[in-house]
Amino acid sequence: MTPDVTLFEVGPRDGLQSRGGMVPTEGKIALIDALSRSGIRRIEATSFVSPRWVPQMADAAEVMAGITRSPGVRYAALTPNLTGLERARAAGCDEVAVFASASEGFSRANLNCSIEESFARFAPVIEAAGHAGLPVRGYLSMVIACPFDGPTDPARAAYWTRRLIEAGCYEVSLGDTIGAGTPETLDTLLNVVLEEVAPGQLAGHFHDTSGRAAELVALSLERGLRTFDASVAGLGGCPYAPGAPGNVDTRRVLEVIEAQGLFHGIDLEALAEAEAIAQGLTRG
Ligand code: HMG
Ligand code: MG
């Protein structure tokens, strides 16, 4: 049976990128392999960013080389520039992602450039990925609010979402990076964004700061979104977004999907093994 909803697991990347201590490469590999056995079909394994900016992801190539690839699983990675794309290609990633911000303050903090400059940087990445046959996902951070700039104008978030699609991203993941969203603010945002792009081109990426991410997933499902980013055992954070905690827990997203009578196709017992590994990696 084809799942009604796609779970996009970001724990190995978003979950581990902001750990204070370094997680051993073998631990990351064990986590990704356990996730691969759970029936999850899309896994963001790592990111090919500057190791000076995010030391926790410096072992990206080793992680990709060490995992046991499961047929039917797409292993993705973040690639902010051409250097990242070349590294991701060499490592055999199945898809890559560029990441922009809906707020100027976070764009500067996370990418060291303005939003418009970040798009100029993504253009050759998307073009080269296309030549290499790699699908490109787009992220848009701070779609609700930003720790530097305050509330985000939904019209601006919608504008940058459309720009990511026009630039060649097959999907845009809407990031409530600091978990500031409520069902009301997300509904307002989706009203505007859905005038620009179809729900099938969107994913929800909700950090669970206020404990409301599950409500945001439920609302997004009602509004027609069918792809959600989540972190096994709720791992997560962003090193350049003060106050950004873990992504919504993968298991919690699956519960919300089930509660709406939809099918996710994930084996919960196998997921428990991945959860145990995740908890072991981040303990202490
Ligand atoms: P920069 O310092 O402006 O760029 O950083 P640069 O080109 O001057 O490069 C600086 C150094 O990094 C150079 O090394 C480059 O070679 C090297 P040096 O000569 O000084 O030794 N470098 C690289 N090395 C390996 N791989 C690369 C790479 N690029 C440059 N790809 C840059 C600009 C974009 C590189 C930097 O700002 C960066 O890496 N930022 C990434 C930050 C990041 O990973 N943030 C977390 C992910 S985003 C997120 O979590 C949000 C999300 O989850 C959605 C949400 O929650 O909203 C996706
Ligand atoms: Mg995130």
GROMACS .gro file of C-alpha atoms and ligand atoms in nm:
model
  343
    1MET     CA    1   0.000   0.000   0.000
    2THR     CA    2   0.134   0.342  -0.091
    3PRO     CA    3   0.155   0.572   0.212
    4ASP     CA    4  -0.083   0.868   0.218
    5VAL     CA    5   0.174   1.080   0.395
    6THR     CA    6   0.552   1.098   0.355
    7LEU     CA    7   0.771   1.116   0.661
    8PHE     CA    8   1.098   1.298   0.590
    9GLU     CA    9   1.336   1.204   0.870
   10VAL     CA   10   1.576   1.486   0.959
   11GLY     CA   11   1.710   1.357   1.292
   12PRO     CA   12   2.057   1.257   1.169
   13ARG     CA   13   2.107   1.610   1.032
   14ASP     CA   14   1.885   1.859   1.213
   15GLY     CA   15   1.890   1.650   1.528
   16LEU     CA   16   2.263   1.611   1.558
   17GLN     CA   17   2.400   1.931   1.403
   18SER     CA   18   2.374   2.137   1.720
   19ARG     CA   19   2.493   1.886   1.978
   20GLY     CA   20   2.742   2.036   2.220
   21GLY     CA   21   2.966   1.731   2.205
   22MET     CA   22   3.061   1.540   1.893
   23VAL     CA   23   2.854   1.233   1.810
   24PRO     CA   24   3.078   0.951   1.685
   25THR     CA   25   3.049   0.876   1.314
   26GLU     CA   26   2.967   0.508   1.383
   27GLY     CA   27   2.677   0.619   1.601
   28LYS     CA   28   2.536   0.833   1.321
   29ILE     CA   29   2.570   0.542   1.080
   30ALA     CA   30   2.394   0.306   1.322
   31LEU     CA   31   2.111   0.558   1.362
   32ILE     CA   32   2.063   0.600   0.985
   33ASP     CA   33   2.073   0.224   0.930
   34ALA     CA   34   1.809   0.169   1.198
   35LEU     CA   35   1.590   0.438   1.039
   36SER     CA   36   1.637   0.268   0.700
   37ARG     CA   37   1.494  -0.052   0.848
   38SER     CA   38   1.181   0.124   0.977
   39GLY     CA   39   1.018   0.182   0.641
   40ILE     CA   40   1.098   0.554   0.633
   41ARG     CA   41   1.172   0.632   0.269
   42ARG     CA   42   1.336   0.972   0.294
   43ILE     CA   43   1.624   1.035   0.528
   44GLU     CA   44   1.831   1.352   0.555
   45ALA     CA   45   2.156   1.184   0.650
   46THR     CA   46   2.391   1.479   0.692
   47SER     CA   47   2.494   1.818   0.555
   48PHE     CA   48   2.783   1.928   0.338
   49VAL     CA   49   2.829   2.268   0.495
   50SER     CA   50   3.139   2.446   0.618
   51PRO     CA   51   3.293   2.238   0.899
   52ARG     CA   52   3.402   2.564   1.058
   53TRP     CA   53   3.038   2.668   1.082
   54VAL     CA   54   2.896   2.330   1.184
   55PRO     CA   55   3.172   2.100   1.314
   56GLN     CA   56   2.919   1.831   1.402
   57MET     CA   57   2.864   1.762   1.030
   58ALA     CA   58   3.235   1.754   0.935
   59ASP     CA   59   3.218   1.375   0.892
   60ALA     CA   60   2.943   1.394   0.624
   61ALA     CA   61   3.141   1.196   0.364
   62GLU     CA   62   3.231   0.924   0.616
   63VAL     CA   63   2.869   0.895   0.724
   64MET     CA   64   2.751   0.853   0.365
   65ALA     CA   65   3.027   0.599   0.294
   66GLY     CA   66   2.943   0.396   0.605
   67ILE     CA   67   2.567   0.355   0.580
   68THR     CA   68   2.399   0.045   0.440
   69ARG     CA   69   2.169   0.172   0.170
   70SER     CA   70   1.822   0.032   0.177
   71PRO     CA   71   1.647  -0.005  -0.161
   72GLY     CA   72   1.378   0.256  -0.204
   73VAL     CA   73   1.523   0.495   0.053
   74ARG     CA   74   1.642   0.836  -0.066
   75TYR     CA   75   1.938   0.969   0.131
   76ALA     CA   76   1.951   1.349   0.125
   77ALA     CA   77   2.191   1.616   0.245
   78LEU     CA   78   2.208   1.994   0.276
   79THR     CA   79   2.426   2.169   0.017
   80PRO     CA   80   2.444   2.549   0.061
   81ASN     CA   81   2.692   2.610  -0.221
   82LEU     CA   82   2.878   2.441  -0.507
   83THR     CA   83   3.146   2.307  -0.273
   84GLY     CA   84   2.872   2.134  -0.077
   85LEU     CA   85   2.711   1.998  -0.391
   86GLU     CA   86   3.038   1.855  -0.520
   87ARG     CA   87   3.099   1.686  -0.186
   88ALA     CA   88   2.744   1.547  -0.179
   89ARG     CA   89   2.777   1.413  -0.534
   90ALA     CA   90   3.106   1.246  -0.454
   91ALA     CA   91   2.947   1.088  -0.147
   92GLY     CA   92   2.660   0.947  -0.353
   93CYS     CA   93   2.365   1.139  -0.208
   94ASP     CA   94   2.032   1.072  -0.380
   95GLU     CA   95   1.905   1.425  -0.337
   96VAL     CA   96   2.027   1.756  -0.204
   97ALA     CA   97   1.872   2.060  -0.041
   98VAL     CA   98   1.930   2.432  -0.046
   99PHE     CA   99   1.813   2.638   0.249
  100ALA     CA  100   1.694   2.995   0.253
  101SER     CA  101   1.538   3.214   0.518
  102ALA     CA  102   1.222   3.421   0.513
  103SER     CA  103   1.395   3.670   0.741
  104GLU     CA  104   1.707   3.873   0.665
  105GLY     CA  105   1.843   3.839   1.019
  106PHE     CA  106   1.854   3.461   1.008
  107SER     CA  107   1.986   3.458   0.652
  108ARG     CA  108   2.289   3.656   0.775
  109ALA     CA  109   2.332   3.441   1.085
  110ASN     CA  110   2.299   3.108   0.905
  111LEU     CA  111   2.442   3.174   0.559
  112ASN     CA  112   2.644   3.492   0.604
  113CYS     CA  113   2.455   3.671   0.325
  114SER     CA  114   2.123   3.839   0.241
  115ILE     CA  115   1.826   3.632   0.122
  116GLU     CA  116   1.870   3.756  -0.234
  117GLU     CA  117   2.242   3.673  -0.225
  118SER     CA  118   2.158   3.324  -0.099
  119PHE     CA  119   1.937   3.271  -0.406
  120ALA     CA  120   2.222   3.379  -0.630
  121ARG     CA  121   2.437   3.118  -0.458
  122PHE     CA  122   2.172   2.847  -0.494
  123ALA     CA  123   2.120   2.900  -0.867
  124PRO     CA  124   2.438   2.722  -0.981
  125VAL     CA  125   2.384   2.452  -0.717
  126ILE     CA  126   2.037   2.377  -0.852
  127GLU     CA  127   2.163   2.384  -1.209
  128ALA     CA  128   2.454   2.149  -1.138
  129ALA     CA  129   2.230   1.918  -0.936
  130GLY     CA  130   1.994   1.904  -1.233
  131HIS     CA  131   2.278   1.801  -1.464
  132ALA     CA  132   2.372   1.531  -1.215
  133GLY     CA  133   2.011   1.407  -1.198
  134LEU     CA  134   1.975   1.500  -0.830
  135PRO     CA  135   1.640   1.635  -0.709
  136VAL     CA  136   1.671   1.955  -0.507
  137ARG     CA  137   1.459   2.026  -0.205
  138GLY     CA  138   1.423   2.380  -0.071
  139TYR     CA  139   1.393   2.487   0.290
  140LEU     CA  140   1.252   2.817   0.400
  141SER     CA  141   1.331   2.897   0.763
  142MET     CA  142   1.158   3.138   1.004
  143VAL     CA  143   0.826   3.128   0.821
  144ILE     CA  144   0.637   3.233   1.135
  145ALA     CA  145   0.886   3.439   1.334
  146CYS     CA  146   1.258   3.501   1.367
  147PRO     CA  147   1.465   3.551   1.683
  148PHE     CA  148   1.642   3.843   1.514
  149ASP     CA  149   1.365   4.013   1.313
  150GLY     CA  150   1.042   3.927   1.498
  151PRO     CA  151   0.721   3.807   1.329
  152THR     CA  152   0.751   3.715   0.961
  153ASP     CA  153   0.512   3.873   0.712
  154PRO     CA  154   0.323   3.577   0.557
  155ALA     CA  155   0.336   3.751   0.217
  156ARG     CA  156   0.717   3.752   0.236
  157ALA     CA  157   0.724   3.384   0.330
  158ALA     CA  158   0.492   3.308   0.038
  159TYR     CA  159   0.709   3.513  -0.197
  160TRP     CA  160   1.029   3.325  -0.106
  161THR     CA  161   0.848   2.993  -0.120
  162ARG     CA  162   0.744   3.062  -0.477
  163ARG     CA  163   1.096   3.180  -0.560
  164LEU     CA  164   1.238   2.847  -0.437
  165ILE     CA  165   0.994   2.655  -0.658
  166GLU     CA  166   1.070   2.882  -0.955
  167ALA     CA  167   1.441   2.829  -0.892
  168GLY     CA  168   1.391   2.456  -0.946
  169CYS     CA  169   1.317   2.302  -0.606
  170TYR     CA  170   1.064   2.020  -0.633
  171GLU     CA  171   0.933   2.090  -0.282
  172VAL     CA  172   0.966   2.361  -0.019
  173SER     CA  173   0.982   2.268   0.344
  174LEU     CA  174   0.827   2.544   0.553
  175GLY     CA  175   1.038   2.585   0.865
  176ASP     CA  176   0.899   2.707   1.192
  177THR     CA  177   1.259   2.706   1.306
  178ILE     CA  178   1.200   2.837   1.658
  179GLY     CA  179   0.866   2.668   1.714
  180ALA     CA  180   0.679   2.997   1.745
  181GLY     CA  181   0.378   2.886   1.543
  182THR     CA  182   0.022   2.838   1.662
  183PRO     CA  183  -0.259   2.685   1.458
  184GLU     CA  184  -0.384   3.041   1.402
  185THR     CA  185  -0.056   3.185   1.272
  186LEU     CA  186   0.011   2.878   1.059
  187ASP     CA  187  -0.339   2.894   0.913
  188THR     CA  188  -0.283   3.258   0.819
  189LEU     CA  189   0.049   3.166   0.659
  190LEU     CA  190  -0.094   2.872   0.464
  191ASN     CA  191  -0.381   3.086   0.336
  192VAL     CA  192  -0.125   3.308   0.166
  193VAL     CA  193   0.130   3.043   0.066
  194LEU     CA  194  -0.133   2.816  -0.090
  195GLU     CA  195  -0.228   3.100  -0.323
  196GLU     CA  196   0.125   3.075  -0.462
  197VAL     CA  197   0.204   2.702  -0.463
  198ALA     CA  198   0.013   2.373  -0.444
  199PRO     CA  199   0.002   2.175  -0.118
  200GLY     CA  200   0.183   1.888  -0.288
  201GLN     CA  201   0.486   2.114  -0.330
  202LEU     CA  202   0.507   2.187   0.041
  203ALA     CA  203   0.633   2.010   0.350
  204GLY     CA  204   0.596   2.105   0.715
  205HIS     CA  205   0.911   2.143   0.926
  206PHE     CA  206   0.808   2.226   1.279
  207HIS     CA  207   1.038   2.260   1.577
  208ASP     CA  208   0.862   2.175   1.899
  209THR     CA  209   0.968   2.462   2.127
  210SER     CA  210   0.622   2.535   2.259
  211GLY     CA  211   0.499   2.177   2.242
  212ARG     CA  212   0.251   2.271   1.967
  213ALA     CA  213   0.419   2.114   1.665
  214ALA     CA  214   0.178   1.819   1.657
  215GLU     CA  215  -0.112   2.065   1.631
  216LEU     CA  216   0.065   2.230   1.338
  217VAL     CA  217   0.105   1.892   1.165
  218ALA     CA  218  -0.266   1.821   1.218
  219LEU     CA  219  -0.366   2.158   1.073
  220SER     CA  220  -0.130   2.116   0.777
  221LEU     CA  221  -0.281   1.777   0.700
  222GLU     CA  222  -0.625   1.938   0.698
  223ARG     CA  223  -0.490   2.201   0.456
  224GLY     CA  224  -0.366   1.928   0.220
  225LEU     CA  225   0.005   1.899   0.301
  226ARG     CA  226   0.128   1.540   0.279
  227THR     CA  227   0.499   1.558   0.368
  228PHE     CA  228   0.636   1.626   0.716
  229ASP     CA  229   0.986   1.658   0.849
  230ALA     CA  230   1.047   1.502   1.188
  231SER     CA  231   1.327   1.387   1.412
  232VAL     CA  232   1.354   1.045   1.567
  233ALA     CA  233   1.312   1.080   1.945
  234GLY     CA  234   1.264   1.455   1.894
  235LEU     CA  235   1.634   1.528   1.837
  236GLY     CA  236   1.706   1.869   1.698
  237GLY     CA  237   1.798   2.233   1.685
  238CYS     CA  238   1.983   2.481   1.470
  239PRO     CA  239   2.321   2.618   1.577
  240TYR     CA  240   2.246   2.961   1.428
  241ALA     CA  241   1.891   2.998   1.559
  242PRO     CA  242   1.895   3.078   1.930
  243GLY     CA  243   1.610   2.900   2.104
  244ALA     CA  244   1.550   2.642   1.832
  245PRO     CA  245   1.496   2.309   2.007
  246GLY     CA  246   1.423   1.966   1.863
  247ASN     CA  247   1.209   1.896   1.563
  248VAL     CA  248   0.875   1.740   1.626
  249ASP     CA  249   0.921   1.377   1.729
  250THR     CA  250   0.878   1.131   1.441
  251ARG     CA  251   0.653   0.906   1.650
  252ARG     CA  252   0.427   1.198   1.740
  253VAL     CA  253   0.385   1.286   1.371
  254LEU     CA  254   0.290   0.926   1.295
  255GLU     CA  255   0.027   0.939   1.572
  256VAL     CA  256  -0.125   1.254   1.421
  257ILE     CA  257  -0.128   1.093   1.076
  258GLU     CA  258  -0.301   0.784   1.216
  259ALA     CA  259  -0.551   0.998   1.409
  260GLN     CA  260  -0.665   1.146   1.078
  261GLY     CA  261  -0.717   0.797   0.936
  262LEU     CA  262  -0.420   0.823   0.703
  263PHE     CA  263  -0.155   0.559   0.630
  264HIS     CA  264   0.217   0.617   0.690
  265GLY     CA  265   0.360   0.270   0.627
  266ILE     CA  266   0.621   0.288   0.903
  267ASP     CA  267   0.703  -0.003   1.133
  268LEU     CA  268   0.676   0.132   1.488
  269GLU     CA  269   0.879  -0.149   1.644
  270ALA     CA  270   1.167  -0.087   1.406
  271LEU     CA  271   1.133   0.284   1.480
  272ALA     CA  272   1.175   0.204   1.852
  273GLU     CA  273   1.520   0.061   1.774
  274ALA     CA  274   1.618   0.387   1.605
  275GLU     CA  275   1.480   0.581   1.902
  276ALA     CA  276   1.693   0.380   2.143
  277ILE     CA  277   2.003   0.453   1.937
  278ALA     CA  278   1.916   0.824   1.916
  279GLN     CA  279   1.869   0.845   2.291
  280GLY     CA  280   2.200   0.666   2.350
  281LEU     CA  281   2.382   0.906   2.118
  282THR     CA  282   2.261   1.218   2.288
  283ARG     CA  283   2.272   1.104   2.650
  284GLY     CA  284   2.514   1.289   2.875
  285HMG     P1  285   3.121   3.181   0.447
  285HMG     O1  286   3.219   3.185   0.561
  285HMG     O2  287   3.052   3.306   0.410
  285HMG     O3  288   3.177   3.116   0.313
  285HMG     O4  289   3.014   3.070   0.485
  285HMG     P2  290   3.315   3.097   0.248
  285HMG     O5  291   3.286   3.060   0.108
  285HMG     O6  292   3.402   3.216   0.276
  285HMG     O7  293   3.375   2.967   0.320
  285HMG     C1  294   3.430   2.970   0.451
  285HMG     C2  295   3.515   2.843   0.469
  285HMG     O8  296   3.432   2.728   0.463
  285HMG     C3  297   3.619   2.823   0.361
  285HMG     O9  298   3.724   2.750   0.421
  285HMG     C4  299   3.550   2.733   0.261
  285HMG    O10  300   3.637   2.656   0.184
  285HMG     C5  301   3.471   2.645   0.353
  285HMG     P3  302   3.865   2.818   0.456
  285HMG    O11  303   3.922   2.859   0.324
  285HMG    O12  304   3.831   2.938   0.541
  285HMG    O13  305   3.940   2.711   0.528
  285HMG     N1  306   3.347   2.596   0.291
  285HMG     C6  307   3.310   2.467   0.290
  285HMG     N2  308   3.371   2.355   0.333
  285HMG     C7  309   3.304   2.239   0.314
  285HMG     N3  310   3.181   2.231   0.256
  285HMG     C8  311   3.119   2.342   0.213
  285HMG     C9  312   3.185   2.465   0.229
  285HMG     N4  313   3.150   2.592   0.196
  285HMG    C10  314   3.250   2.670   0.234
  285HMG     N5  315   2.999   2.334   0.157
  285HMG    C11  316   2.853   2.902   0.423
  285HMG    C12  317   2.906   3.043   0.397
  285HMG    C13  318   2.723   2.885   0.349
  285HMG    C14  319   2.956   2.801   0.375
  285HMG    C15  320   2.834   2.888   0.576
  285HMG    O14  321   2.755   2.994   0.618
  285HMG    C16  322   2.768   2.758   0.612
  285HMG    O15  323   2.824   2.651   0.598
  285HMG     N6  324   2.646   2.768   0.666
  285HMG    C17  325   2.568   2.650   0.702
  285HMG    C18  326   2.498   2.674   0.833
  285HMG    C19  327   2.419   2.552   0.866
  285HMG    O16  328   2.450   2.441   0.828
  285HMG     N7  329   2.310   2.574   0.943
  285HMG    C20  330   2.223   2.467   0.984
  285HMG    C21  331   2.141   2.414   0.873
  285HMG     S1  332   2.000   2.514   0.833
  285HMG    C22  333   1.881   2.466   0.947
  285HMG    O17  334   1.909   2.393   1.040
  285HMG    C23  335   1.739   2.509   0.922
  285HMG    C24  336   1.653   2.397   0.868
  285HMG    O18  337   1.651   2.285   0.957
  285HMG    C25  338   1.508   2.447   0.846
  285HMG    C26  339   1.448   2.516   0.969
  285HMG    O19  340   1.450   2.459   1.079
  285HMG    O20  341   1.400   2.628   0.950
  285HMG    C27  342   1.704   2.348   0.733
  286MG      MG  343   1.527   2.272   1.132
   0.00000   0.00000   0.00000
